Structure formats: structure tokens, C-alpha cells
Short mmCIF file of C-alpha atoms in Angstrom, two decimals:
data_model
loop_
_atom_site.label_atom_id
_atom_site.label_comp_id
_atom_site.label_asym_id
_atom_site.label_seq_id
_atom_site.Cartn_x
_atom_site.Cartn_y
_atom_site.Cartn_z
CA MET A 1 23.75 57.14 76.37
CA ALA A 2 24.18 61.07 75.75
CA GLU A 3 22.63 63.03 78.54
CA HIS A 4 19.93 65.59 77.17
CA ALA A 5 21.25 68.87 77.74
CA ALA A 6 20.06 70.32 80.86
CA SER A 7 20.49 73.61 79.57
CA GLU A 8 18.45 73.17 76.49
CA GLY A 9 15.56 75.36 77.87
CA THR A 10 17.70 78.42 78.25
CA SER A 11 20.78 77.88 75.82
CA PRO A 12 20.12 78.73 72.21
CA PRO A 13 20.23 75.87 69.76
CA MET A 14 23.44 74.90 67.89
CA LEU A 15 21.16 74.32 64.78
CA GLU A 16 17.83 75.65 63.56
CA VAL A 17 16.15 74.57 60.38
CA ASP A 18 13.14 76.81 59.74
CA ASP A 19 10.20 75.91 57.59
CA LEU A 20 12.30 74.12 54.76
CA VAL A 21 10.99 73.18 51.41
CA LYS A 22 12.84 71.26 48.78
CA SER A 23 11.34 69.77 45.62
CA PHE A 24 12.86 67.55 42.84
CA GLY A 25 10.50 68.14 39.75
CA GLY A 26 7.06 67.18 40.97
CA LEU A 27 8.38 65.30 44.11
CA ARG A 28 8.41 67.49 47.40
CA ALA A 29 11.40 65.90 49.51
CA ILE A 30 11.13 68.39 52.21
CA ASP A 31 7.78 69.61 52.98
CA HIS A 32 8.13 72.70 55.52
CA ALA A 33 10.44 70.76 57.74
CA SER A 34 11.36 72.49 61.17
CA LEU A 35 13.72 71.35 63.77
CA SER A 36 16.48 72.27 66.16
CA VAL A 37 19.43 70.67 67.61
CA ALA A 38 20.52 71.23 71.28
CA PRO A 39 24.33 71.95 71.68
CA ASN A 40 26.19 69.12 73.52
CA THR A 41 23.63 66.39 72.40
CA ILE A 42 23.78 63.68 70.07
CA THR A 43 20.22 63.59 68.28
CA GLY A 44 19.11 61.05 66.22
CA LEU A 45 17.12 61.36 62.95
CA ILE A 46 15.35 58.52 61.84
CA GLY A 47 12.60 57.69 59.57
CA PRO A 48 11.95 55.22 56.48
CA ASN A 49 13.62 55.53 53.16
CA GLY A 50 12.32 58.57 51.24
CA ALA A 51 11.58 60.52 54.48
CA GLY A 52 13.91 63.17 53.32
CA LYS A 53 16.65 62.73 55.90
CA THR A 54 19.63 62.71 53.57
CA THR A 55 18.11 65.70 51.56
CA LEU A 56 17.74 67.60 54.63
CA PHE A 57 21.65 67.19 55.31
CA ASN A 58 22.26 68.11 51.93
CA ILE A 59 20.50 71.22 52.49
CA ILE A 60 21.92 72.09 55.58
CA THR A 61 25.65 71.58 54.67
CA GLY A 62 25.46 73.56 51.46
CA TYR A 63 25.22 70.69 48.74
CA ILE A 64 21.91 71.86 47.40
CA PRO A 65 20.01 74.85 47.91
CA PRO A 66 16.49 74.96 49.49
CA ASP A 67 13.41 76.29 47.53
CA SER A 68 12.51 78.35 50.53
CA GLY A 69 13.28 78.22 54.40
CA ARG A 70 16.09 79.04 56.59
CA VAL A 71 18.92 77.36 58.13
CA ARG A 72 20.93 78.81 61.26
CA PHE A 73 23.75 77.69 63.01
CA ARG A 74 25.06 79.32 66.16
CA GLY A 75 22.64 81.91 65.33
CA ASP A 76 24.25 82.78 62.05
CA ASP A 77 22.20 82.35 58.74
CA ILE A 78 23.99 79.85 56.83
CA THR A 79 21.09 79.42 54.13
CA ASN A 80 22.60 79.02 50.65
CA LEU A 81 25.95 79.32 51.86
CA PRO A 82 28.72 77.02 49.61
CA ALA A 83 29.66 73.81 51.55
CA HIS A 84 33.28 75.15 52.23
CA LYS A 85 32.10 78.20 54.02
CA ILE A 86 29.71 76.01 56.30
CA PHE A 87 32.74 73.86 56.93
CA LEU A 88 34.88 76.94 58.04
CA LYS A 89 32.21 77.85 60.43
CA GLY A 90 32.42 74.59 62.45
CA LEU A 91 29.77 72.25 60.96
CA CYS A 92 31.04 69.11 59.19
CA ARG A 93 29.38 66.08 57.69
CA THR A 94 30.22 62.46 56.75
CA PHE A 95 28.45 60.43 54.04
CA GLN A 96 26.83 57.18 54.17
CA ILE A 97 29.28 55.85 51.71
CA PRO A 98 32.80 57.22 53.01
CA ARG A 99 34.45 59.94 50.58
CA GLU A 100 38.30 59.04 51.49
CA HIS A 101 41.15 60.16 48.90
CA PRO A 102 41.87 56.62 48.10
CA SER A 103 45.51 57.10 46.69
CA MET A 104 46.54 59.07 49.70
CA THR A 105 47.75 57.30 52.74
CA VAL A 106 45.70 57.22 55.94
CA LEU A 107 48.12 59.73 57.68
CA GLU A 108 48.17 62.04 54.68
CA ASN A 109 44.28 62.10 54.61
CA LEU A 110 44.21 63.46 58.12
CA MET A 111 46.80 66.00 57.44
CA LEU A 112 44.82 67.38 54.40
CA VAL A 113 42.08 68.54 56.42
CA PRO A 114 43.23 71.66 58.43
CA PRO A 115 42.43 74.60 56.52
CA HIS A 116 44.63 77.48 55.38
CA GLN A 117 47.71 76.00 55.53
CA SER A 118 50.92 77.80 54.81
CA GLY A 119 52.11 75.03 52.46
CA GLU A 120 49.07 75.68 50.19
CA PHE A 121 50.62 79.16 48.96
CA VAL A 122 53.49 79.03 46.75
CA LEU A 123 54.99 82.23 48.02
CA ALA A 124 55.05 81.05 51.55
CA ALA A 125 56.78 77.75 50.30
CA ILE A 126 59.62 79.53 48.78
CA PHE A 127 60.18 82.62 51.11
CA ARG A 128 59.12 80.98 54.43
CA PRO A 129 60.05 77.37 54.17
CA GLY A 130 60.92 77.32 57.78
CA LYS A 131 57.29 78.21 58.57
CA VAL A 132 55.81 75.46 56.66
CA ARG A 133 58.05 72.82 57.77
CA THR A 134 56.98 73.87 61.52
CA GLU A 135 53.46 73.91 60.72
CA GLU A 136 53.44 70.75 58.89
CA ALA A 137 55.42 68.84 61.73
CA ARG A 138 52.64 70.27 64.12
CA ILE A 139 49.69 68.93 61.91
CA ARG A 140 51.54 65.70 61.56
CA GLN A 141 51.75 65.35 65.46
CA GLN A 142 48.29 66.02 65.51
CA ALA A 143 47.09 63.34 63.05
CA LEU A 144 49.26 60.89 64.62
CA GLU A 145 47.79 61.49 67.83
CA VAL A 146 44.21 61.14 66.43
CA LEU A 147 45.27 57.89 64.56
CA GLU A 148 46.44 56.54 68.20
CA PHE A 149 43.13 57.76 69.95
CA LEU A 150 41.38 55.78 66.80
CA ASN A 151 43.72 52.70 67.13
CA LEU A 152 44.51 53.07 63.44
CA THR A 153 48.37 53.78 63.95
CA HIS A 154 49.03 50.33 62.57
CA ILE A 155 47.52 51.35 59.11
CA LYS A 156 48.82 55.02 58.75
CA ASP A 157 51.00 54.34 55.96
CA GLU A 158 48.08 52.37 53.93
CA TYR A 159 46.27 53.78 51.15
CA ALA A 160 42.94 54.97 52.21
CA GLY A 161 41.22 53.25 49.48
CA LYS A 162 42.36 49.82 50.77
CA LEU A 163 40.80 50.06 53.97
CA SER A 164 37.66 48.15 55.07
CA GLY A 165 34.17 50.08 55.50
CA GLY A 166 34.57 49.99 58.83
CA GLN A 167 38.15 51.55 58.97
CA LYS A 168 37.01 54.04 56.49
CA LYS A 169 34.38 55.18 58.70
CA LEU A 170 36.74 55.54 61.49
CA LEU A 171 38.92 57.42 59.14
CA GLU A 172 36.25 59.75 58.77
CA LEU A 173 35.66 60.40 62.40
CA GLY A 174 39.70 61.06 62.41
CA ARG A 175 39.12 63.62 59.86
CA ILE A 176 36.43 65.14 62.04
CA LEU A 177 38.77 65.38 64.99
CA MET A 178 41.31 67.13 62.70
CA ALA A 179 38.80 69.72 61.72
CA GLU A 180 37.93 70.48 65.23
CA PRO A 181 34.24 71.03 64.72
CA ALA A 182 31.48 72.50 66.79
CA MET A 183 28.82 70.19 65.23
CA VAL A 184 28.87 67.10 62.89
CA LEU A 185 26.20 65.59 60.77
CA LEU A 186 26.74 61.70 60.49
CA ASP A 187 25.13 60.04 57.66
CA GLU A 188 24.46 56.29 58.70
CA PRO A 189 27.66 55.91 60.69
CA GLY A 190 26.78 52.10 61.17
CA ALA A 191 26.07 51.16 57.75
CA GLY A 192 28.23 48.12 56.30
CA VAL A 193 30.33 48.19 59.71
CA ASN A 194 30.66 44.70 61.86
CA ARG A 195 29.69 44.86 65.25
CA THR A 196 33.18 45.22 66.94
CA LEU A 197 33.94 48.31 64.79
CA MET A 198 30.61 49.92 65.23
CA GLN A 199 31.28 49.68 69.06
CA ARG A 200 34.33 51.51 68.59
CA ILE A 201 32.70 53.95 66.62
CA THR A 202 29.84 54.80 68.83
CA ASP A 203 32.44 54.69 71.69
CA ASN A 204 34.41 57.45 69.55
CA ILE A 205 31.16 59.47 69.13
CA SER A 206 30.17 59.31 72.77
CA TYR A 207 33.85 60.58 74.02
CA MET A 208 33.96 63.58 71.08
CA GLN A 209 30.56 64.58 72.56
CA ARG A 210 31.37 64.27 76.27
CA GLU A 211 34.98 65.21 76.21
CA ARG A 212 35.14 67.51 73.04
CA GLY A 213 31.76 68.95 73.47
CA ILE A 214 31.13 68.31 69.73
CA THR A 215 27.35 68.16 69.07
CA PHE A 216 25.97 65.27 66.93
CA LEU A 217 22.99 64.92 64.54
CA LEU A 218 23.11 61.41 62.96
CA ILE A 219 20.80 59.36 60.52
CA GLU A 220 20.76 55.91 61.35
CA HIS A 221 18.55 52.78 60.45
CA ASP A 222 20.32 50.48 63.18
CA MET A 223 17.47 51.36 65.99
CA ASP A 224 19.74 49.51 68.61
CA LEU A 225 22.32 52.05 67.84
CA VAL A 226 20.11 55.00 67.92
CA MET A 227 18.01 54.21 71.30
CA ASN A 228 21.24 53.52 73.09
CA LEU A 229 23.62 56.43 71.75
CA CYS A 230 20.78 59.56 70.90
CA ASP A 231 18.93 61.45 72.94
CA PRO A 232 16.77 63.31 71.81
CA VAL A 233 15.58 61.18 68.76
CA ILE A 234 13.66 63.06 65.78
CA VAL A 235 11.39 61.22 63.45
CA MET A 236 10.84 62.34 59.87
CA SER A 237 8.11 61.34 57.57
CA GLU A 238 7.27 62.59 54.13
CA GLY A 239 10.02 65.39 54.37
CA ALA A 240 8.59 66.71 57.77
CA LYS A 241 9.23 66.19 61.42
CA LEU A 242 6.73 63.88 62.87
CA MET A 243 7.64 63.84 66.46
CA GLU A 244 10.91 64.45 68.77
CA GLY A 245 11.83 63.07 72.45
CA PRO A 246 13.55 60.81 74.55
CA PRO A 247 14.40 57.55 73.14
CA GLU A 248 12.18 55.45 75.40
CA VAL A 249 9.22 57.93 74.54
CA VAL A 250 9.83 57.62 70.54
CA ARG A 251 10.18 53.61 70.56
CA ASN A 252 6.85 53.38 72.31
CA ASP A 253 5.05 55.69 70.36
CA PRO A 254 2.40 53.69 68.20
CA ARG A 255 2.93 55.91 65.19
CA VAL A 256 6.91 55.12 65.18
CA LEU A 257 6.45 51.47 66.27
CA GLU A 258 4.03 50.91 63.22
CA ALA A 259 6.15 53.02 60.71
CA TYR A 260 9.65 52.83 61.49
CA LEU A 261 10.58 50.35 64.13
CA GLY A 262 8.42 47.36 62.49
CA GLY A 263 7.00 46.38 65.57
CA GLN A 264 10.21 44.52 66.86
CA TYR A 265 10.35 46.83 70.31
CA ALA A 266 6.66 46.17 70.69
CA ALA A 267 6.98 42.44 70.38
CA ALA A 268 10.05 42.60 72.87
CA GLU A 269 7.52 44.79 75.20
CA GLY A 270 5.01 42.40 74.92
#
């Protein structure tokens, strides 16, 4: 389990969400939501369908604008920045349904990630081909090392669209490693994944937090995964934060047991 950062009380938050509001027609999806994520933690975000979790992710990462409120990342106001500029600041996300490039190989999907590659520019390709080749070789080697770490080397030349759901989730983690972010928002990394691959995914998340210093905020409905991987856990309800705390506190809170865990842990405790 990720340890709650000892310096949480003194270090500034990695991510701050301040009084966000977002409505779609007459439906208020985010209702004055405020929360923060400490650096070098794996923070869980739980709540029932319709609680506003994915909408919150979409606002934080620039896919939709808020009606009001602010988002700060490493102290910088990123409210209303386009998604690609937020990515360049070191804040990445995954999606519940992976968004791989299906007609490209697994290796090519990884090599596409690093920004500002020389080969993207026509003049560089014409006048500085040596630089382009050297850079491409370096990125390819980095991608091969990522694939080895994820145990995906054997499918490096497979088209990404042909992978299983679990393999696509691992590929998304590989793309995260290629981006070298400071923080990642994970939208249901366990959805549609068998237990064997799920264990590999959670082990990789723990490794990236522990060894690479990457901060994670993840939405997940698998409560066993959340309780074993995340600390702290934030609970959302009706577009706002209901509570936050260590997993053992959240799992025993009567409001959470009743509304989100369906009593399964209460039954186990009893």
C-alpha cells in the first residue's frame, strides 16, 4: 500500500481543485467541489455512478471547461488550459476505455509519445537527418526498456488494436512512462481486466509511485484494489467531496458503507 506522504502537512499540494462548478443543462455534475492531492501519493477517488468523478477528471485535464472555480497543478493555475498544454506541464491521464492507436504497433504507440521530436519537423528531417536518426534510436531504446519492464516485449510488433483489454491498460501505463509525468490521473485502471493482469497493473502503479516519484489520482470501482493500493481515499457524492481519509477510516465510515460499498466490508467486519 502506498504510504501517506509524511510531508503532506508541509509540502504544497501537487494538485488543487478549488470550488469547481460544472453543469450540463439543468444537471449540476460538479457542485462546488474542492480537494487536493499531496505529492508522491496514490490517492483513490470513489463514489457511485453519477457522482462527478470522470467529469472532474475531464475538467482537470482540460477536456471540458468549468463554469467556475480553479485548478492548480504544482502551484500553477491550469484552469481552461487546452489538454495538450496541461500534458506538457507533466499532468497526464488515462481513460476507462483505452485510447491506443489501433493501426500502429505497440512499439510505435510508445515511440509516438515524447513531445517535440525533431522528426516532426520537415526542415529537420531534410537538413539534419543524423540528428533525427539519433533521437529516434534513443526513443526506440527507451520504448524497448519500457516494454521489458511491463513484460510486453513479445508483442512489440503487434497492432495495438488487437491487444486484449488488460494488455491495452498495460500499454497505457507504458505511454505514461514514456511521457515521464509528475502526476497521472487514472480512470478505472481495473475495468475489464482479469485478476492476473490487474495484479501486474497495480504492481506497476506502486513501482512508478515508489521508484519514479509519480503522483497518482485514480477512479476505481474495485474496492479491494482501492483499499489495498490507495492512501488517502477521497469519496465524492453528488458532485462534491463527501469525505477523505485513510482507507481503513473510509471503509468503516457509515455513510460510505451504506452508499458506496454496499455493506460488503461491514458484513466482513461483523
